[in-house]
Short mmCIF file of C-alpha atoms in Angstrom, two decimals:
data_model
loop_
_atom_site.label_atom_id
_atom_site.label_comp_id
_atom_site.label_asym_id
_atom_site.label_seq_id
_atom_site.Cartn_x
_atom_site.Cartn_y
_atom_site.Cartn_z
CA MET K 102 -19.43 -35.57 24.19
CA LYS K 103 -17.95 -38.50 26.03
CA LEU K 104 -17.92 -38.17 29.82
CA GLY K 105 -14.85 -40.35 30.10
CA HIS K 106 -14.78 -44.13 30.24
CA TRP K 107 -16.19 -45.76 33.31
CA LEU K 108 -16.66 -49.42 34.15
CA LEU K 109 -19.92 -50.42 35.77
CA ALA K 110 -19.82 -52.49 38.91
CA GLY K 111 -20.35 -56.14 38.15
CA MET K 112 -19.29 -55.87 34.51
CA LEU K 113 -17.91 -59.25 33.49
CA ALA K 114 -16.91 -60.79 30.18
CA SER K 115 -17.19 -64.45 29.28
CA THR K 116 -16.53 -66.20 25.97
CA THR K 117 -19.44 -67.85 24.19
CA VAL K 118 -20.39 -68.98 20.69
CA PHE K 119 -22.91 -66.88 18.79
CA ALA K 120 -24.45 -67.05 15.33
CA GLN K 121 -23.03 -69.86 13.24
CA ASP K 122 -20.04 -70.67 15.46
CA VAL K 123 -18.59 -67.13 15.42
CA ALA K 124 -16.63 -66.58 18.65
CA ALA K 125 -18.19 -63.89 20.82
CA GLN K 126 -18.20 -62.81 24.42
CA ASN K 127 -20.90 -61.88 26.89
CA ILE K 128 -20.74 -58.60 28.80
CA GLU K 129 -22.68 -59.15 32.02
CA LEU K 130 -24.20 -56.17 33.89
CA ARG K 131 -26.74 -55.58 36.62
CA TYR K 132 -29.82 -53.57 35.72
CA SER K 133 -29.48 -51.30 38.79
CA ALA K 134 -26.10 -50.01 37.56
CA LEU K 135 -27.61 -49.01 34.20
CA TYR K 136 -30.73 -47.54 35.81
CA GLY K 137 -28.63 -45.30 38.06
CA LYS K 138 -27.48 -43.26 35.04
CA LEU K 139 -30.37 -43.66 32.61
CA LYS K 140 -32.97 -42.47 35.16
CA GLN K 141 -31.91 -38.92 34.24
CA ASN K 142 -33.72 -39.43 30.93
CA VAL K 143 -37.16 -39.33 32.55
CA LYS K 144 -36.62 -35.92 34.14
CA GLU K 145 -38.16 -32.83 32.54
CA GLY K 146 -36.21 -29.97 31.01
CA HIS K 147 -34.27 -31.80 28.30
CA ASP K 148 -36.86 -33.49 26.09
CA ASP K 149 -34.66 -33.33 22.98
CA VAL K 150 -31.53 -34.91 24.50
CA ARG K 151 -30.75 -37.97 26.57
CA ILE K 152 -28.07 -40.00 28.29
CA ALA K 153 -26.83 -42.84 26.09
CA LEU K 154 -24.59 -45.76 27.02
CA PHE K 155 -22.14 -47.39 24.63
CA LEU K 156 -19.37 -49.95 24.74
CA LEU K 157 -16.20 -48.51 23.21
CA GLU K 158 -13.29 -50.64 22.07
CA GLN K 159 -10.38 -49.86 24.34
CA ASN K 160 -7.70 -49.79 21.62
CA THR K 161 -9.52 -47.76 18.97
CA GLY K 162 -12.31 -45.84 20.72
CA GLU K 163 -14.77 -47.18 18.14
CA VAL K 164 -18.24 -48.25 19.26
CA CYS K 165 -18.33 -52.01 19.83
CA ARG K 166 -20.88 -53.91 17.75
CA ILE K 167 -23.65 -55.46 19.85
CA HIS K 168 -24.89 -58.73 18.36
CA HIS K 169 -27.57 -59.44 20.94
CA GLY K 170 -28.97 -58.14 24.22
CA SER K 171 -31.20 -59.64 26.90
CA MET K 172 -32.41 -59.38 30.51
CA ARG K 173 -32.94 -62.37 32.78
CA LYS K 174 -34.28 -62.80 36.31
CA ASP K 175 -34.99 -66.33 37.47
CA LYS K 176 -37.46 -67.71 34.88
CA HIS K 177 -38.20 -64.30 33.34
CA TYR K 178 -36.37 -63.47 30.11
CA GLU K 179 -36.66 -60.51 27.73
CA GLU K 180 -34.81 -59.73 24.50
CA LEU K 181 -33.49 -56.18 24.10
CA VAL K 182 -33.66 -54.10 20.92
CA ILE K 183 -30.21 -53.20 19.56
CA PRO K 184 -30.34 -50.01 17.44
CA ALA K 185 -28.15 -49.30 14.44
CA ASN K 186 -25.79 -47.11 16.50
CA ASN K 187 -25.21 -50.00 18.99
CA GLU K 188 -26.51 -47.98 21.94
CA LEU K 189 -27.19 -50.02 25.09
CA LEU K 190 -30.96 -49.63 25.42
CA VAL K 191 -32.89 -50.89 28.43
CA PRO K 192 -36.37 -49.86 29.62
CA ILE K 193 -36.34 -47.36 32.51
CA ASP K 194 -38.66 -48.84 35.08
CA ASN K 195 -38.64 -48.70 38.88
CA ASN K 196 -40.07 -52.23 39.17
CA LEU K 197 -37.17 -53.53 37.09
CA ARG K 198 -34.78 -51.62 39.35
CA GLN K 199 -36.18 -53.46 42.35
CA ALA K 200 -36.06 -56.83 40.58
CA ASN K 201 -32.52 -56.00 39.37
CA PRO K 202 -32.23 -58.57 36.54
CA ASP K 203 -28.98 -59.62 34.91
CA VAL K 204 -28.37 -57.78 31.62
CA THR K 205 -26.25 -59.43 28.92
CA PHE K 206 -24.80 -57.90 25.76
CA VAL K 207 -23.01 -60.11 23.22
CA ILE K 208 -20.01 -58.57 21.42
CA ASP K 209 -17.11 -59.85 19.31
CA ASP K 210 -14.54 -61.97 21.08
CA GLY K 211 -10.92 -60.90 21.41
CA ILE K 212 -11.57 -57.21 22.16
CA THR K 213 -11.83 -55.19 25.36
CA CYS K 214 -14.71 -52.73 25.58
CA ASP K 215 -15.20 -50.03 28.19
CA MET K 216 -18.53 -48.50 29.12
CA SER K 217 -19.00 -44.92 27.97
CA MET K 218 -21.76 -42.51 28.96
CA GLN K 219 -22.63 -39.76 26.48
CA VAL K 220 -25.15 -36.97 26.16
CA ILE K 221 -26.74 -37.17 22.71
CA ALA K 222 -29.63 -35.59 20.81
CA ASN K 223 -32.75 -37.70 20.38
CA GLN K 224 -32.72 -36.84 16.67
CA THR K 225 -29.87 -37.74 14.33
CA TYR K 226 -31.09 -35.25 11.69
CA GLY K 227 -31.46 -36.21 8.08
CA GLN K 228 -30.57 -33.79 5.29
CA GLN K 229 -29.83 -30.71 7.37
CA ILE K 230 -29.40 -29.18 10.80
CA SER K 231 -30.12 -25.49 11.35
CA ARG K 232 -28.78 -22.87 13.70
CA ALA K 233 -32.21 -22.89 15.34
CA ASP K 234 -31.91 -26.65 15.93
CA ILE K 235 -28.53 -26.22 17.60
CA ALA K 236 -29.72 -23.23 19.64
CA ALA K 237 -32.55 -25.41 20.98
CA LEU K 238 -30.22 -28.33 21.82
CA THR K 239 -27.41 -26.53 23.63
CA PRO K 240 -29.30 -25.33 26.76
CA GLN K 241 -30.88 -28.76 27.15
CA MET K 242 -27.45 -30.37 26.91
CA ASP K 243 -26.23 -27.91 29.56
CA GLN K 244 -29.14 -28.86 31.81
CA LEU K 245 -28.54 -32.59 31.47
CA LEU K 246 -24.80 -32.22 32.08
CA ALA K 247 -25.55 -30.14 35.18
CA ASP K 248 -27.96 -32.81 36.44
CA LEU K 249 -25.24 -35.41 35.98
CA GLY K 250 -22.50 -33.34 37.55
CA GLY K 251 -24.37 -32.08 40.59
CA MET K 252 -25.00 -28.60 41.95
CA PHE K 253 -21.37 -27.40 41.66
CA SER K 254 -20.67 -28.61 38.12
CA SER K 255 -21.73 -25.30 36.53
CA TRP K 256 -18.91 -23.56 38.41
CA PHE K 257 -16.23 -25.50 36.55
CA MET K 258 -17.71 -26.51 33.17
CA PRO K 259 -18.10 -24.03 30.29
CA GLU K 260 -21.48 -23.87 28.60
CA VAL K 261 -22.11 -26.03 25.57
CA GLY K 262 -21.11 -23.96 22.56
CA GLY K 263 -22.38 -26.14 19.72
CA VAL K 264 -22.64 -29.74 18.63
CA VAL K 265 -20.51 -32.51 17.19
CA LEU K 266 -22.01 -34.53 14.34
CA HIS K 267 -20.79 -38.13 14.14
CA PHE K 268 -20.98 -39.97 10.83
CA ASP K 269 -20.57 -43.61 9.79
CA GLN K 270 -18.30 -42.64 6.90
CA GLU K 271 -15.73 -40.04 5.94
CA ILE K 272 -17.04 -36.97 4.10
CA ALA K 273 -14.09 -35.63 2.11
CA ASP K 274 -15.76 -32.42 0.92
CA GLY K 275 -17.01 -31.42 4.36
CA LEU K 276 -20.40 -29.89 5.10
CA SER K 277 -21.82 -26.88 3.28
CA THR K 278 -23.94 -24.15 4.85
CA SER K 279 -26.59 -21.95 3.29
CA GLN K 280 -24.20 -18.99 3.70
CA GLY K 281 -21.51 -20.64 1.56
CA LYS K 282 -19.28 -21.82 4.41
CA THR K 283 -17.59 -25.21 4.59
CA ILE K 284 -17.33 -27.18 7.84
CA VAL K 285 -14.52 -29.72 7.93
CA VAL K 286 -15.29 -33.37 8.74
CA ASN K 287 -12.31 -34.91 10.52
CA GLN K 288 -12.26 -38.59 11.48
CA ARG K 289 -15.98 -38.76 10.69
CA LYS K 290 -16.79 -35.90 13.09
CA ALA K 291 -17.86 -32.33 12.35
CA VAL K 292 -17.85 -29.59 15.00
CA ILE K 293 -20.56 -26.98 14.45
CA LYS K 294 -20.11 -23.93 16.67
CA LEU K 295 -23.25 -21.94 17.39
CA ALA K 296 -21.37 -18.61 17.46
CA GLU K 297 -20.10 -19.17 13.91
CA LEU K 298 -23.58 -19.57 12.38
CA SER K 299 -25.81 -16.67 11.35
CA GLU K 300 -29.51 -16.40 12.12
CA GLY K 301 -31.40 -18.71 9.80
CA GLU K 302 -28.25 -20.47 8.56
CA VAL K 303 -28.62 -24.16 7.71
CA VAL K 304 -25.96 -26.86 7.42
CA SER K 305 -26.60 -29.46 4.69
CA LEU K 306 -25.80 -33.08 5.50
CA PRO K 307 -24.85 -35.42 2.61
CA VAL K 308 -25.72 -38.37 4.87
CA PRO K 309 -27.60 -38.42 8.18
CA ALA K 310 -25.52 -38.09 11.33
CA ASN K 311 -25.12 -41.24 13.38
CA LYS K 312 -25.41 -39.20 16.58
CA VAL K 313 -25.24 -35.59 17.74
CA THR K 314 -23.27 -34.77 20.91
CA PRO K 315 -22.34 -31.54 22.73
CA TRP K 316 -19.32 -29.42 21.80
CA ILE K 317 -17.82 -27.72 24.86
CA PRO K 318 -15.17 -25.02 24.37
CA LYS K 319 -11.88 -25.62 26.10
CA SER K 320 -11.53 -23.33 29.08
#
């Protein structure tokens, strides 16, 4: 689930040249702004899910490709690992929060990317995801969303009713379940509703999901 687009304070873009004269731009952030959201990940009660940050292209909603990431404070410099899903990963550390280094992500030039905060499962799941897996994820997703929204959020937000599987490619035939059902994949996303799965039912995945996010019923 995407909790809307939000721009972090101090987010700046500047054009640079990266990797064999390919035009790119730097997205400049402060560590404290990232820490303020990602610190939820160290709390107990949702070990299987986390907050994830992405840059989404403004025109298409697609995740922006991150070519390179780094942190710098005075003479101290550290390269950041960029995962295959282009998540913005930084270490969660109180000493870093106090030092508040500059964080730079390098993306393609000529596009505008907004920061997006999402709740996602720690696993992407390989060949299958079961009803039991989803039943374990949904209360943890509820807990994390409640932590983000504050004490009154549960009054207004329905409970998570399932998950959305995100894929890197279209799957024309959809997903098959062990009970003979077919789940449609639309725009590389498949909604799996917990209430529509039987005990012990398993959903087969032709390719691993890129990420797994909450599905919240419309009130």
